Amino acid sequence: MTASKDQIKLNKLSKLKTTKKSSKSNNTNNTNKSKKSTIRNLVIILGDQLDASSAALNDFDPSLDAIWMAEVAEESTHITSSKQRTTFFLSAMRHFAAHLREQDWPVLYSELDAADNSGTLAGELTKTIQQHSPQQLIMAAPGDWRVLQSLRTVARDHQLAIDIRDDAHFFTTVREFMQHASNRKQLRLEFFYREMRQKTGILMDGAKPIGGKWNFDIENRGSFGKHGPGQLPQPSQFAPDAITQQVMRIVNQQFPDHPGSNDTFAWPVTRNQALQALQSFIEQRLPSFGLYQDALWEGEVWLYHSHLSSALNLKLLNPKEVISAAETAYTQGHAPLEAVEGFIRQLLGWREYVRGIYWMNMPDYQHSNAFNANGQLPDFFWTGDTNMACLRDAITQTLKHGYAHHIQRLMVTGLYTLLLGVNPKQVHEWYLGVYVDAVEWVELPNTIGMSQFADGGLMASKPYIASGKYIDRMSNHCKTCRFDPAQSTGENACPFTTLYWDYLSKHADTLAKNPRMLMQLKNLNRLSKEQKIAIHIQAEQHRAMI
Ligand SMILES: Cc1cc2nc3c(=O)[nH]c(=O)nc-3n(C[C@H](O)[C@H](O)[C@H](O)COP(=O)(O)OP(=O)(O)OC[C@H]3O[C@@H](n4cnc5c(N)ncnc54)[C@H](O)[C@@H]3O)c2cc1C
Ligand code: SF4
């Protein structure tokens, strides 16, 4: 309905231009070309670029230019995207297109279920170019290497210039990150983060960090203790409106076998909703975010986390406004420094750092497999059907809500696949498919680098490995689990503990080169040869069973 209104607008625009052109040049050759509407700039807005103040729209003139958006099956099938993730993207895109149209901006929009939808971004863009003959393409830098290549190819095939602009949703450009990296033998978050604090002045007192320390990480590792988290603040939830409901029907129809469900869908899909979610995080959860950042609790999905990653990644929120809100909460005495610094470190540090790692190392990075891990991802990652309580909880909530917090991703699901020896590409495809916040520039380095250590230490200084005792310390999962985190062999041995020692034994020679691994290897050496053999047999039995 609205799409055809856009078409009428474009046709009027085209007639106007054709008339002007023909009166000027007196060109009578108005056959094929004059039937097409010609537009000056075709502004490409991808599903994770939903910001009306995007650099791509800086000089947008609705009387000359048009916006192009496309829903395509490829984005949900090149990896198996969960129903909730696909719904989130498409619903946010439709809401954004509606917002643009309210301002009377022409939007050329391909709907997923349109009969002539080619199923790929390249196919849809090609059609639009053939129909409307734009003089130029404009876009903000995409977050995905694959998408950039594919759109560039279309532009080249049509001999069209494509103006790719820096994405203002980051504090640093990829070029600046590369400069930072070029002066160093080794990349480490901590040094990058300090540079970012100095560059931006965030949480700084002149040249010094506020509070005298750069990093309050040590104070970000509390657990909930025996009594649990008690009454937790309710997360912001947004009931699906008519647009989201329609998208849900389409997604359920088009991808009936994709994992997860839409039944619990409650994500913010508009900027206004995202701003509400930000406000409720700052008011209700930020003060306790620092202390409980790493804690886990059975059945508690949301805890004190922000749940803002999906809104940030689709650009419904700008990290600059999110950090500013957190910093204000500190200066006004609403939240303690360790909470605010812990939160800001994730956005100003990790988020920017992983983006730099991604663009600096693609496309080879996606194939990293430093430890030559070639196991299969267990089937229960698609169902949650396992008797390991910690994994069951993390996977079940992931499939239900499209969300798990960082320690669940890193120290439960990621730790297990690392210790089990699953092929990193399979692990990457799972993470990219199941989380509503999953976009490749942030997901891939977190999976390949931080979680699977498959880049051999490019991103992280050591593998994040631990036995089941870590999960026991940080959660209550082990209390109800049929396994015992203290046991590495025998019927009740915790698979995490067995696999942990087996991993250390297997990779001891390689890991010994890393000074940060010496303590763990020293502990390994306390085990007798017989113990190591028994652990290895148990680990292999577990792998065979899985
Ligand atoms: C294996 C693995 C895969 C991941 N995949 C993704 C992904 O696809 N998309 C994604 O946004 N994050 C990913 N992360 C990072 C992190 O787990 C999520 O950003 C976080 O859990 C999102 O929940 P939240 O918004 O409640 O975060 P909070 O705990 O409230 O943190 C605040 C914000 O900081 C940012 N942030 C926190 N940790 C990281 C990090 N390690 N890297 C980059 N940004 C970070 C996020 O924008 C987040 O919203 C992944 C982590 C791991 C270990
Ligand atoms: S005992 Fe092991 S498998 Fe069970 S919940 Fe604890 S860490 Fe997870």
Coordinates of C-alpha atoms and ligand atoms in Angstrom, one line a residue:
M1 CA 0.0 0.0 0.0
T2 CA 2.6 2.5 1.1
A3 CA 5.1 1.1 -1.3
S4 CA 2.9 2.0 -4.2
K5 CA 2.6 5.5 -2.8
D6 CA 6.4 5.7 -2.9
Q7 CA 6.2 4.5 -6.5
I8 CA 3.8 7.3 -7.5
K9 CA 6.2 9.8 -5.8
L10 CA 9.1 8.4 -7.7
N11 CA 7.3 8.4 -11.0
K12 CA 6.4 12.1 -10.5
L13 CA 9.9 12.8 -9.7
S14 CA 11.1 11.0 -12.8
K15 CA 8.6 12.8 -15.0
L16 CA 9.8 16.1 -13.7
K17 CA 13.4 15.2 -14.4
T18 CA 12.6 13.8 -17.8
T19 CA 10.7 17.0 -18.8
K20 CA 13.6 19.2 -17.6
K21 CA 16.1 17.0 -19.4
S22 CA 14.2 16.9 -22.7
S23 CA 13.5 20.6 -22.8
K24 CA 17.2 21.2 -22.2
S25 CA 18.6 18.8 -24.6
N26 CA 15.7 18.5 -26.9
N27 CA 16.4 14.8 -26.9
T28 CA 13.6 12.9 -28.5
N29 CA 15.0 9.5 -27.6
N30 CA 12.5 8.9 -24.8
T31 CA 11.9 5.2 -25.3
N32 CA 13.2 2.7 -22.8
K33 CA 15.1 5.2 -20.5
S34 CA 12.3 7.7 -20.2
K35 CA 9.9 4.9 -19.0
K36 CA 12.2 4.4 -16.0
S37 CA 12.1 6.7 -13.1
T38 CA 15.6 8.2 -12.6
I39 CA 16.7 9.2 -9.1
R40 CA 19.8 11.0 -8.0
N41 CA 21.0 9.0 -5.0
L42 CA 19.7 5.6 -4.0
V43 CA 20.4 5.4 -0.2
I44 CA 20.8 1.8 0.9
I45 CA 19.6 1.2 4.4
L46 CA 20.3 -2.3 5.7
G47 CA 18.4 -4.1 8.5
D48 CA 21.0 -3.1 11.0
Q49 CA 21.2 0.6 10.0
L50 CA 17.9 1.9 11.3
D51 CA 18.8 5.4 12.2
A52 CA 17.2 8.4 10.5
S53 CA 20.3 10.5 11.4
S54 CA 22.6 8.0 9.7
A55 CA 25.5 9.5 7.8
A56 CA 24.0 7.9 4.7
L57 CA 21.0 10.3 5.0
N58 CA 23.1 13.5 5.7
D59 CA 22.3 15.2 2.4
F60 CA 19.1 13.3 1.6
D61 CA 16.7 15.3 -0.6
P62 CA 13.3 13.6 -0.8
S63 CA 12.6 15.4 -4.1
L64 CA 15.7 13.9 -5.7
D65 CA 16.7 10.8 -3.8
A66 CA 15.1 7.6 -2.6
I67 CA 15.8 5.1 0.2
W68 CA 16.1 1.4 -0.5
M69 CA 15.4 -1.4 2.0
A70 CA 15.0 -5.1 1.4
E71 CA 13.8 -8.1 3.4
V72 CA 15.4 -11.2 1.9
A73 CA 15.4 -14.8 2.8
E74 CA 19.2 -15.1 2.3
E75 CA 19.8 -13.1 5.5
S76 CA 17.9 -15.8 7.4
T77 CA 19.2 -18.8 5.6
H78 CA 23.0 -18.2 5.0
I79 CA 23.1 -19.3 8.6
T80 CA 20.0 -20.7 10.2
S81 CA 18.5 -17.6 11.8
S82 CA 16.0 -18.3 14.7
K83 CA 12.4 -17.1 14.3
Q84 CA 12.8 -14.5 17.0
R85 CA 16.0 -13.0 15.4
T86 CA 14.4 -12.8 12.0
T87 CA 11.2 -11.3 13.4
F88 CA 13.2 -8.7 15.4
F89 CA 15.1 -7.5 12.3
L90 CA 12.1 -7.4 10.0
S91 CA 9.8 -5.8 12.5
A92 CA 12.3 -3.1 13.3
M93 CA 12.9 -2.5 9.5
R94 CA 9.1 -2.2 8.9
H95 CA 8.7 0.2 11.8
F96 CA 11.7 2.3 10.5
A97 CA 10.3 2.4 6.9
A98 CA 7.0 3.6 8.3
H99 CA 8.7 6.3 10.3
L100 CA 10.6 7.5 7.1
R101 CA 7.3 7.5 5.1
E102 CA 5.6 9.6 7.8
Q103 CA 8.2 12.3 6.9
D104 CA 7.2 11.9 3.3
W105 CA 10.5 10.3 2.3
P106 CA 10.3 7.9 -0.6
V107 CA 11.2 4.4 0.4
L108 CA 11.6 1.5 -2.0
Y109 CA 10.9 -1.5 0.2
S110 CA 11.0 -5.2 -0.8
E111 CA 8.9 -7.3 1.4
L112 CA 10.0 -10.9 2.2
D113 CA 6.7 -12.5 1.1
A114 CA 6.4 -10.5 -2.2
A115 CA 5.9 -12.9 -5.1
D116 CA 8.8 -11.4 -7.0
N117 CA 11.3 -11.2 -4.1
S118 CA 14.5 -12.7 -5.5
G119 CA 15.6 -13.7 -2.0
T120 CA 19.0 -11.9 -2.0
L121 CA 20.1 -8.4 -1.3
A122 CA 22.1 -8.4 -4.6
G123 CA 19.0 -9.6 -6.5
E124 CA 16.7 -7.0 -5.0
L125 CA 19.2 -4.1 -5.5
T126 CA 19.7 -5.1 -9.1
K127 CA 16.0 -5.0 -9.8
T128 CA 15.7 -1.5 -8.2
I129 CA 18.7 -0.2 -10.2
Q130 CA 17.3 -1.6 -13.4
Q131 CA 13.9 0.0 -12.7
H132 CA 15.0 3.4 -11.4
S133 CA 18.5 4.0 -12.8
P134 CA 19.9 5.9 -9.8
Q135 CA 23.0 8.0 -10.5
Q136 CA 24.8 6.9 -7.4
L137 CA 24.4 4.6 -4.4
I138 CA 25.0 5.8 -0.9
M139 CA 25.2 3.8 2.3
A140 CA 26.7 3.8 5.8
A141 CA 29.5 1.2 6.1
P142 CA 27.8 -2.2 6.5
G143 CA 28.6 -4.4 9.5
D144 CA 29.1 -7.5 7.5
W145 CA 32.0 -8.3 5.1
R146 CA 29.8 -10.6 3.0
V147 CA 27.2 -7.9 2.5
L148 CA 29.7 -5.3 1.6
Q149 CA 31.2 -7.6 -1.1
S150 CA 27.8 -8.4 -2.5
L151 CA 26.6 -4.8 -2.8
R152 CA 29.9 -3.6 -4.2
T153 CA 29.6 -6.3 -6.9
V154 CA 26.2 -5.0 -7.9
A155 CA 27.4 -1.5 -8.0
R156 CA 30.4 -2.5 -10.2
D157 CA 28.2 -4.6 -12.5
H158 CA 26.0 -1.5 -13.1
Q159 CA 29.0 0.9 -13.3
L160 CA 27.6 2.8 -10.4
A161 CA 29.5 4.8 -7.9
I162 CA 28.9 3.7 -4.3
D163 CA 29.6 6.2 -1.6
I164 CA 30.3 4.3 1.7
R165 CA 30.2 6.6 4.7
D166 CA 31.7 6.1 8.2
D167 CA 29.1 4.8 10.6
A168 CA 28.6 7.4 13.3
H169 CA 27.5 4.7 15.7
F170 CA 31.1 4.1 16.7
F171 CA 33.7 6.1 18.6
T172 CA 36.4 5.1 16.3
T173 CA 36.8 4.3 12.6
V174 CA 38.3 1.1 11.3
R175 CA 41.1 3.2 9.9
E176 CA 41.9 4.5 13.4
F177 CA 41.8 1.0 14.8
M178 CA 44.2 -0.1 12.2
Q179 CA 46.5 2.7 13.2
H180 CA 46.3 1.7 16.8
A181 CA 47.1 -1.9 15.8
S182 CA 50.0 -1.0 13.5
N183 CA 52.2 0.2 16.3
R184 CA 51.8 -2.9 18.3
K185 CA 53.2 -6.5 18.3
Q186 CA 50.1 -7.6 20.2
L187 CA 46.6 -6.3 20.5
R188 CA 45.0 -6.2 24.0
L189 CA 41.7 -4.7 25.0
E190 CA 43.1 -2.9 28.0
F191 CA 45.5 -0.7 26.0
F192 CA 42.9 0.1 23.4
Y193 CA 40.3 0.9 26.1
R194 CA 42.6 3.3 27.9
E195 CA 43.3 5.1 24.6
M196 CA 39.5 5.3 24.0
R197 CA 39.0 6.8 27.5
Q198 CA 41.7 9.4 26.8
K199 CA 40.5 10.2 23.4
T200 CA 36.9 10.7 24.4
G201 CA 37.4 12.0 27.9
I202 CA 34.8 9.6 29.2
L203 CA 35.1 8.9 32.9
M204 CA 38.3 11.0 32.9
D205 CA 39.5 13.6 35.3
G206 CA 41.9 15.5 33.1
A207 CA 44.6 13.0 32.0
K208 CA 43.7 10.5 34.9
P209 CA 40.9 8.0 35.0
I210 CA 38.2 8.9 37.5
G211 CA 38.6 6.9 40.7
G212 CA 42.3 6.5 40.1
K213 CA 41.9 3.2 38.2
W214 CA 41.2 2.4 34.6
N215 CA 39.4 -0.8 35.3
F216 CA 37.2 -2.1 38.1
D217 CA 37.0 -5.6 36.6
I218 CA 37.9 -7.3 39.9
E219 CA 34.8 -5.8 41.5
N220 CA 32.6 -7.0 38.7
R221 CA 32.7 -10.7 39.7
G222 CA 30.2 -11.1 42.4
S223 CA 27.8 -14.1 42.7
F224 CA 24.4 -14.2 44.2
G225 CA 25.5 -16.4 47.1
K226 CA 23.3 -19.1 48.6
H227 CA 20.1 -17.1 48.8
G228 CA 20.0 -16.1 45.2
P229 CA 19.3 -12.7 43.6
G230 CA 16.0 -12.1 45.4
Q231 CA 13.5 -9.8 43.8
L232 CA 14.9 -8.7 40.4
P233 CA 13.8 -5.6 38.5
Q234 CA 11.5 -6.4 35.6
P235 CA 13.0 -5.9 32.2
S236 CA 11.3 -3.6 29.7
Q237 CA 9.0 -5.7 27.5
F238 CA 7.1 -4.5 24.5
A239 CA 4.0 -6.4 23.4
P240 CA 4.0 -7.1 19.6
D241 CA 1.9 -4.6 17.8
A242 CA 0.1 -5.2 14.5
I243 CA 3.3 -4.8 12.4
T244 CA 5.3 -7.2 14.6
Q245 CA 2.4 -9.7 14.6
Q246 CA 2.2 -9.6 10.8
V247 CA 6.0 -10.2 10.6
M248 CA 5.6 -13.1 13.0
R249 CA 3.0 -14.8 10.8
I250 CA 5.3 -14.4 7.7
V251 CA 8.4 -15.7 9.6
N252 CA 6.4 -18.7 10.9
Q253 CA 5.2 -19.4 7.4
Q254 CA 8.5 -18.9 5.6
F255 CA 10.8 -20.5 8.1
P256 CA 8.7 -23.0 10.0
D257 CA 11.7 -25.3 10.8
H258 CA 14.0 -22.6 12.1
P259 CA 14.8 -22.8 15.8
G260 CA 13.2 -20.9 18.6
S261 CA 9.8 -19.4 18.8
N262 CA 8.1 -16.0 18.6
D263 CA 5.7 -16.7 21.5
T264 CA 7.7 -14.6 23.9
F265 CA 8.7 -11.8 21.5
A266 CA 9.0 -8.6 23.5
W267 CA 12.0 -6.7 22.1
P268 CA 12.0 -2.9 21.4
V269 CA 11.6 -2.5 17.7
T270 CA 11.4 1.3 17.5
R271 CA 13.7 4.1 18.6
N272 CA 11.1 5.2 21.2
Q273 CA 10.9 1.8 22.7
A274 CA 14.6 1.5 22.7
L275 CA 14.9 4.8 24.6
Q276 CA 12.4 3.5 27.2
A277 CA 14.5 0.3 27.6
L278 CA 17.6 2.5 28.1
Q279 CA 15.9 4.6 30.7
S280 CA 14.6 1.6 32.7
F281 CA 18.1 0.0 32.6
I282 CA 19.8 3.2 33.9
E283 CA 17.2 3.6 36.6
Q284 CA 16.7 0.1 37.8
R285 CA 19.6 -2.2 36.9
L286 CA 22.8 -0.1 36.2
P287 CA 23.6 0.4 40.0
S288 CA 23.9 -3.4 40.4
F289 CA 25.2 -4.2 37.0
G290 CA 28.9 -4.0 38.1
L291 CA 28.7 -6.4 41.0
Y292 CA 26.6 -9.0 39.3
Q293 CA 28.0 -8.7 35.7
D294 CA 29.3 -12.3 35.8
A295 CA 26.7 -14.0 37.9
L296 CA 24.3 -16.7 36.8
W297 CA 21.1 -18.0 38.3
E298 CA 18.9 -20.9 37.1
G299 CA 15.7 -19.6 35.4
E300 CA 16.7 -15.9 35.7
V301 CA 17.2 -14.7 32.2
W302 CA 17.7 -10.9 32.5
L303 CA 19.4 -10.2 35.9
Y304 CA 21.1 -6.8 36.0
H305 CA 22.1 -6.7 32.3
S306 CA 21.0 -3.9 30.0
H307 CA 19.6 -6.1 27.1
L308 CA 20.4 -3.2 24.9
S309 CA 22.7 -5.0 22.4
S310 CA 20.0 -5.7 19.9
A311 CA 18.8 -2.0 19.9
L312 CA 22.4 -0.9 19.7
N313 CA 23.3 -3.2 16.9
L314 CA 20.3 -2.2 14.7
K315 CA 21.2 1.4 15.5
L316 CA 17.9 2.2 17.3
L317 CA 20.3 3.5 19.9
N318 CA 23.6 5.2 19.6
P319 CA 26.3 4.0 22.0
K320 CA 27.3 7.6 22.6
E321 CA 23.9 8.4 24.1
V322 CA 23.9 5.1 26.1
I323 CA 27.3 5.9 27.6
S324 CA 26.4 9.5 28.3
A325 CA 23.3 8.3 30.2
A326 CA 25.4 5.9 32.3
E327 CA 28.1 8.5 33.0
T328 CA 25.4 11.0 34.1
A329 CA 24.0 8.3 36.4
Y330 CA 27.5 8.2 38.0
T331 CA 27.9 12.0 38.3
Q332 CA 24.5 12.3 39.8
G333 CA 25.2 9.7 42.4
H334 CA 22.7 7.2 41.1
A335 CA 25.1 4.4 40.3
P336 CA 28.5 3.5 41.7
L337 CA 31.7 3.9 39.7
E338 CA 32.5 0.2 39.5
A339 CA 29.1 -0.4 37.8
V340 CA 29.3 2.5 35.4
E341 CA 32.9 1.8 34.5
G342 CA 32.1 -1.9 34.0
F343 CA 29.3 -1.1 31.7
I344 CA 31.1 1.6 29.8
R345 CA 34.1 -0.7 29.3
Q346 CA 31.8 -3.1 27.4
L347 CA 30.7 -0.4 25.0
L348 CA 33.7 1.9 24.7
G349 CA 36.2 -1.0 25.0
W350 CA 35.0 -4.4 23.9
R351 CA 32.4 -3.3 21.3
E352 CA 34.8 -1.0 19.5
Y353 CA 37.7 -3.5 19.9
V354 CA 35.9 -6.4 18.3
R355 CA 34.8 -4.3 15.4
G356 CA 38.4 -3.4 14.7
I357 CA 39.5 -7.0 15.0
Y358 CA 36.7 -8.1 12.6
W359 CA 37.5 -5.6 9.8
M360 CA 41.2 -5.9 10.1
N361 CA 41.1 -9.6 9.7
M362 CA 38.3 -10.5 7.4
P363 CA 37.7 -12.5 5.3
D364 CA 40.3 -15.0 6.6
Y365 CA 39.3 -14.6 10.2
Q366 CA 36.1 -16.6 9.7
H367 CA 38.1 -19.7 8.9
S368 CA 40.4 -19.5 11.9
N369 CA 40.9 -22.8 13.6
A370 CA 44.3 -22.6 15.5
F371 CA 43.7 -25.7 17.5
N372 CA 42.4 -27.7 14.6
A373 CA 39.0 -28.5 16.3
N374 CA 36.8 -30.5 14.1
G375 CA 34.0 -31.9 16.3
Q376 CA 30.4 -31.5 15.5
L377 CA 28.1 -29.0 17.4
P378 CA 25.9 -31.2 19.6
D379 CA 22.3 -31.5 18.5
F380 CA 21.0 -30.4 21.8
F381 CA 22.3 -26.8 21.0
W382 CA 19.1 -26.6 18.9
T383 CA 16.8 -28.0 21.5
G384 CA 18.2 -27.5 25.0
D385 CA 17.6 -31.2 25.6
T386 CA 20.6 -32.1 27.8
N387 CA 21.0 -33.2 31.4
M388 CA 23.8 -30.7 32.0
A389 CA 21.9 -28.1 34.0
C390 CA 23.9 -25.1 33.1
L391 CA 23.8 -25.8 29.4
R392 CA 20.1 -26.7 29.5
D393 CA 19.3 -23.3 31.1
A394 CA 21.4 -21.2 28.8
I395 CA 20.3 -22.9 25.6
T396 CA 16.6 -23.1 26.6
Q397 CA 16.4 -19.4 27.3
T398 CA 18.4 -18.6 24.2
L399 CA 15.9 -20.4 22.0
K400 CA 13.0 -18.9 23.9
H401 CA 14.1 -15.3 24.1
G402 CA 17.0 -14.9 21.6
Y403 CA 19.1 -13.7 24.5
A404 CA 21.7 -14.9 27.0
H405 CA 24.1 -12.7 28.9
H406 CA 27.8 -12.6 28.3
I407 CA 28.9 -15.1 30.9
Q408 CA 26.3 -17.6 29.6
R409 CA 27.7 -17.2 26.1
L410 CA 31.4 -17.2 27.1
M411 CA 31.6 -19.5 30.1
V412 CA 28.7 -22.0 29.5
T413 CA 27.9 -22.6 25.9
G414 CA 31.2 -21.2 24.5
L415 CA 33.3 -22.9 27.2
Y416 CA 31.6 -26.3 26.5
T417 CA 32.2 -26.2 22.7
L418 CA 35.8 -25.1 23.2
L419 CA 36.5 -27.9 25.6
L420 CA 34.6 -30.4 23.5
G421 CA 36.6 -29.4 20.4
V422 CA 33.8 -28.3 18.2
N423 CA 34.7 -26.8 14.8
P424 CA 34.7 -23.0 15.4
K425 CA 32.8 -22.3 12.2
Q426 CA 29.9 -24.4 13.4
V427 CA 30.0 -22.6 16.8
H428 CA 30.1 -19.2 15.0
E429 CA 27.1 -20.2 12.8
W430 CA 25.1 -21.1 15.9
Y431 CA 25.8 -17.8 17.7
L432 CA 25.1 -15.8 14.6
G433 CA 21.7 -17.6 14.2
V434 CA 20.2 -17.7 17.6
Y435 CA 20.7 -14.3 19.2
V436 CA 18.6 -11.3 18.4
D437 CA 21.7 -9.1 18.7
A438 CA 23.8 -11.2 16.4
V439 CA 25.5 -9.3 13.6
E440 CA 28.7 -10.7 12.2
W441 CA 31.1 -7.8 13.0
V442 CA 30.5 -8.3 16.8
E443 CA 29.5 -12.0 16.9
L444 CA 32.5 -13.4 14.9
P445 CA 35.4 -12.0 17.0
N446 CA 33.6 -12.8 20.2
T447 CA 33.1 -16.4 19.1
I448 CA 36.2 -17.1 17.1
G449 CA 38.6 -15.0 19.2
M450 CA 37.3 -14.6 22.7
S451 CA 35.3 -17.8 23.2
Q452 CA 37.0 -20.4 21.0
F453 CA 40.5 -19.0 21.0
A454 CA 40.5 -20.2 17.4
D455 CA 42.6 -17.1 16.3
G456 CA 45.4 -18.4 18.5
G457 CA 45.5 -15.3 20.7
L458 CA 45.1 -12.5 18.3
M459 CA 42.1 -11.1 20.2
A460 CA 42.4 -12.5 23.8
S461 CA 45.5 -13.0 25.8
K462 CA 44.6 -16.6 26.8
P463 CA 41.8 -19.1 26.3
Y464 CA 38.8 -18.5 28.6
I465 CA 38.8 -22.0 30.1
A466 CA 37.6 -23.3 33.5
S467 CA 36.3 -26.4 35.0
G468 CA 32.7 -26.9 36.3
K469 CA 33.9 -25.4 39.6
Y470 CA 33.8 -22.0 38.0
I471 CA 30.1 -22.4 37.1
D472 CA 29.4 -23.8 40.5
R473 CA 31.0 -20.7 42.1
M474 CA 29.1 -18.2 39.9
S475 CA 25.6 -19.9 39.9
N476 CA 23.3 -22.4 41.5
H477 CA 23.1 -24.7 38.4
C478 CA 25.3 -27.4 39.9
K479 CA 23.0 -27.8 43.0
T480 CA 20.3 -29.4 40.9
C481 CA 22.5 -31.0 38.2
R482 CA 23.0 -34.7 38.1
F483 CA 26.8 -34.1 37.7
D484 CA 29.3 -33.0 40.3
P485 CA 31.6 -30.2 39.3
A486 CA 34.3 -31.5 41.7
Q487 CA 34.5 -34.8 39.9
S488 CA 36.5 -35.3 36.7
T489 CA 36.1 -39.1 36.4
G490 CA 33.4 -41.6 37.3
E491 CA 29.6 -41.7 36.8
N492 CA 28.9 -38.3 38.3
A493 CA 31.9 -36.5 36.8
C494 CA 30.9 -33.0 35.4
P495 CA 31.6 -33.0 31.7
F496 CA 33.1 -29.5 32.0
T497 CA 35.6 -30.6 34.6
T498 CA 36.6 -33.8 32.6
L499 CA 36.9 -31.8 29.4
Y500 CA 38.8 -29.0 31.1
W501 CA 41.6 -31.2 32.2
D502 CA 41.6 -33.1 29.0
Y503 CA 41.9 -29.8 27.0
L504 CA 44.8 -28.7 29.2
S505 CA 46.6 -32.1 28.7
K506 CA 46.0 -32.2 25.0
H507 CA 47.2 -28.6 24.3
A508 CA 49.8 -28.4 27.1
D509 CA 52.7 -27.9 24.8
T510 CA 51.1 -25.0 22.9
L511 CA 49.6 -23.4 26.0
A512 CA 53.0 -23.6 27.9
K513 CA 54.2 -20.8 25.6
N514 CA 51.7 -18.5 27.2
P515 CA 52.8 -17.1 30.5
R516 CA 49.2 -16.5 31.6
M517 CA 48.5 -20.3 31.4
L518 CA 51.3 -21.3 33.7
M519 CA 49.2 -21.6 36.8
Q520 CA 46.6 -23.8 35.2
L521 CA 49.3 -26.0 33.7
K522 CA 51.0 -26.2 37.1
N523 CA 47.7 -27.6 38.5
L524 CA 47.6 -30.1 35.6
N525 CA 51.0 -31.4 36.5
R526 CA 49.7 -32.2 40.0
L527 CA 47.6 -35.0 38.4
S528 CA 49.2 -38.4 38.1
K529 CA 49.7 -40.1 34.8
E530 CA 46.9 -42.6 35.6
Q531 CA 44.5 -39.7 36.5
K532 CA 45.2 -38.0 33.2
I533 CA 44.6 -41.3 31.3
A534 CA 41.4 -41.9 33.1
I535 CA 40.3 -38.3 32.4
H536 CA 41.1 -38.7 28.7
I537 CA 39.1 -41.9 28.5
Q538 CA 36.1 -40.3 30.2
A539 CA 36.4 -37.3 27.9
E540 CA 36.4 -39.5 24.8
Q541 CA 33.4 -41.4 26.1
H542 CA 31.6 -38.1 26.6
R543 CA 32.5 -37.0 23.1
A544 CA 31.3 -40.3 21.7
M545 CA 28.0 -40.1 23.6
I546 CA 27.4 -36.5 22.4
Ligands
LIG1 C1 30.4 -16.3 21.9 C2 29.9 -14.9 22.0 C3 29.1 -14.4 21.0 C4 28.6 -13.1 21.1 N1 27.8 -12.6 20.1 C5 27.4 -11.3 20.2 C6 26.6 -10.8 19.2 O1 26.2 -11.4 18.2 N2 26.1 -9.5 19.3 C7 26.5 -8.7 20.4 O2 26.1 -7.6 20.4 N3 27.2 -9.2 21.4 C8 27.7 -10.5 21.3 N4 28.5 -11.0 22.3 C9 28.9 -10.0 23.4 C10 28.0 -10.0 24.6 O3 27.8 -11.3 25.1 C11 26.6 -9.4 24.3 O4 26.9 -8.1 23.8 C12 25.8 -9.2 25.6 O5 25.6 -10.4 26.2 C13 24.5 -8.6 25.2 O6 23.6 -8.5 26.3 P1 23.3 -7.1 27.0 O7 22.9 -6.1 26.0 O8 22.4 -7.4 28.2 O9 24.8 -6.7 27.5 P2 25.3 -6.0 28.8 O10 25.9 -7.0 29.7 O11 24.3 -5.1 29.4 O12 26.5 -5.1 28.2 C14 26.3 -3.8 27.7 C15 26.6 -3.7 26.3 O13 28.0 -3.8 26.0 C16 28.3 -4.4 24.8 N5 29.1 -5.6 25.0 C17 29.2 -6.3 26.1 N6 30.1 -7.3 25.9 C18 30.6 -7.2 24.7 C19 31.5 -7.9 23.9 N7 32.2 -8.9 24.4 N8 31.7 -7.5 22.6 C20 31.0 -6.5 22.1 N9 30.1 -5.8 22.8 C21 29.9 -6.1 24.1 C22 26.9 -4.7 24.2 O14 26.6 -3.8 23.2 C23 26.0 -4.7 25.4 O15 24.7 -4.4 25.0 C24 29.0 -12.3 22.3 C25 29.8 -12.8 23.3 C26 30.2 -14.1 23.2 C27 31.1 -14.7 24.2
SF4_2 S1 27.8 -29.9 37.4 FE1 28.8 -29.4 35.5 S2 27.3 -29.8 33.9 FE2 26.2 -29.7 35.9 S3 25.6 -27.6 36.1 FE3 27.5 -27.8 37.1 S4 29.0 -27.2 35.6 FE4 27.1 -27.6 34.5

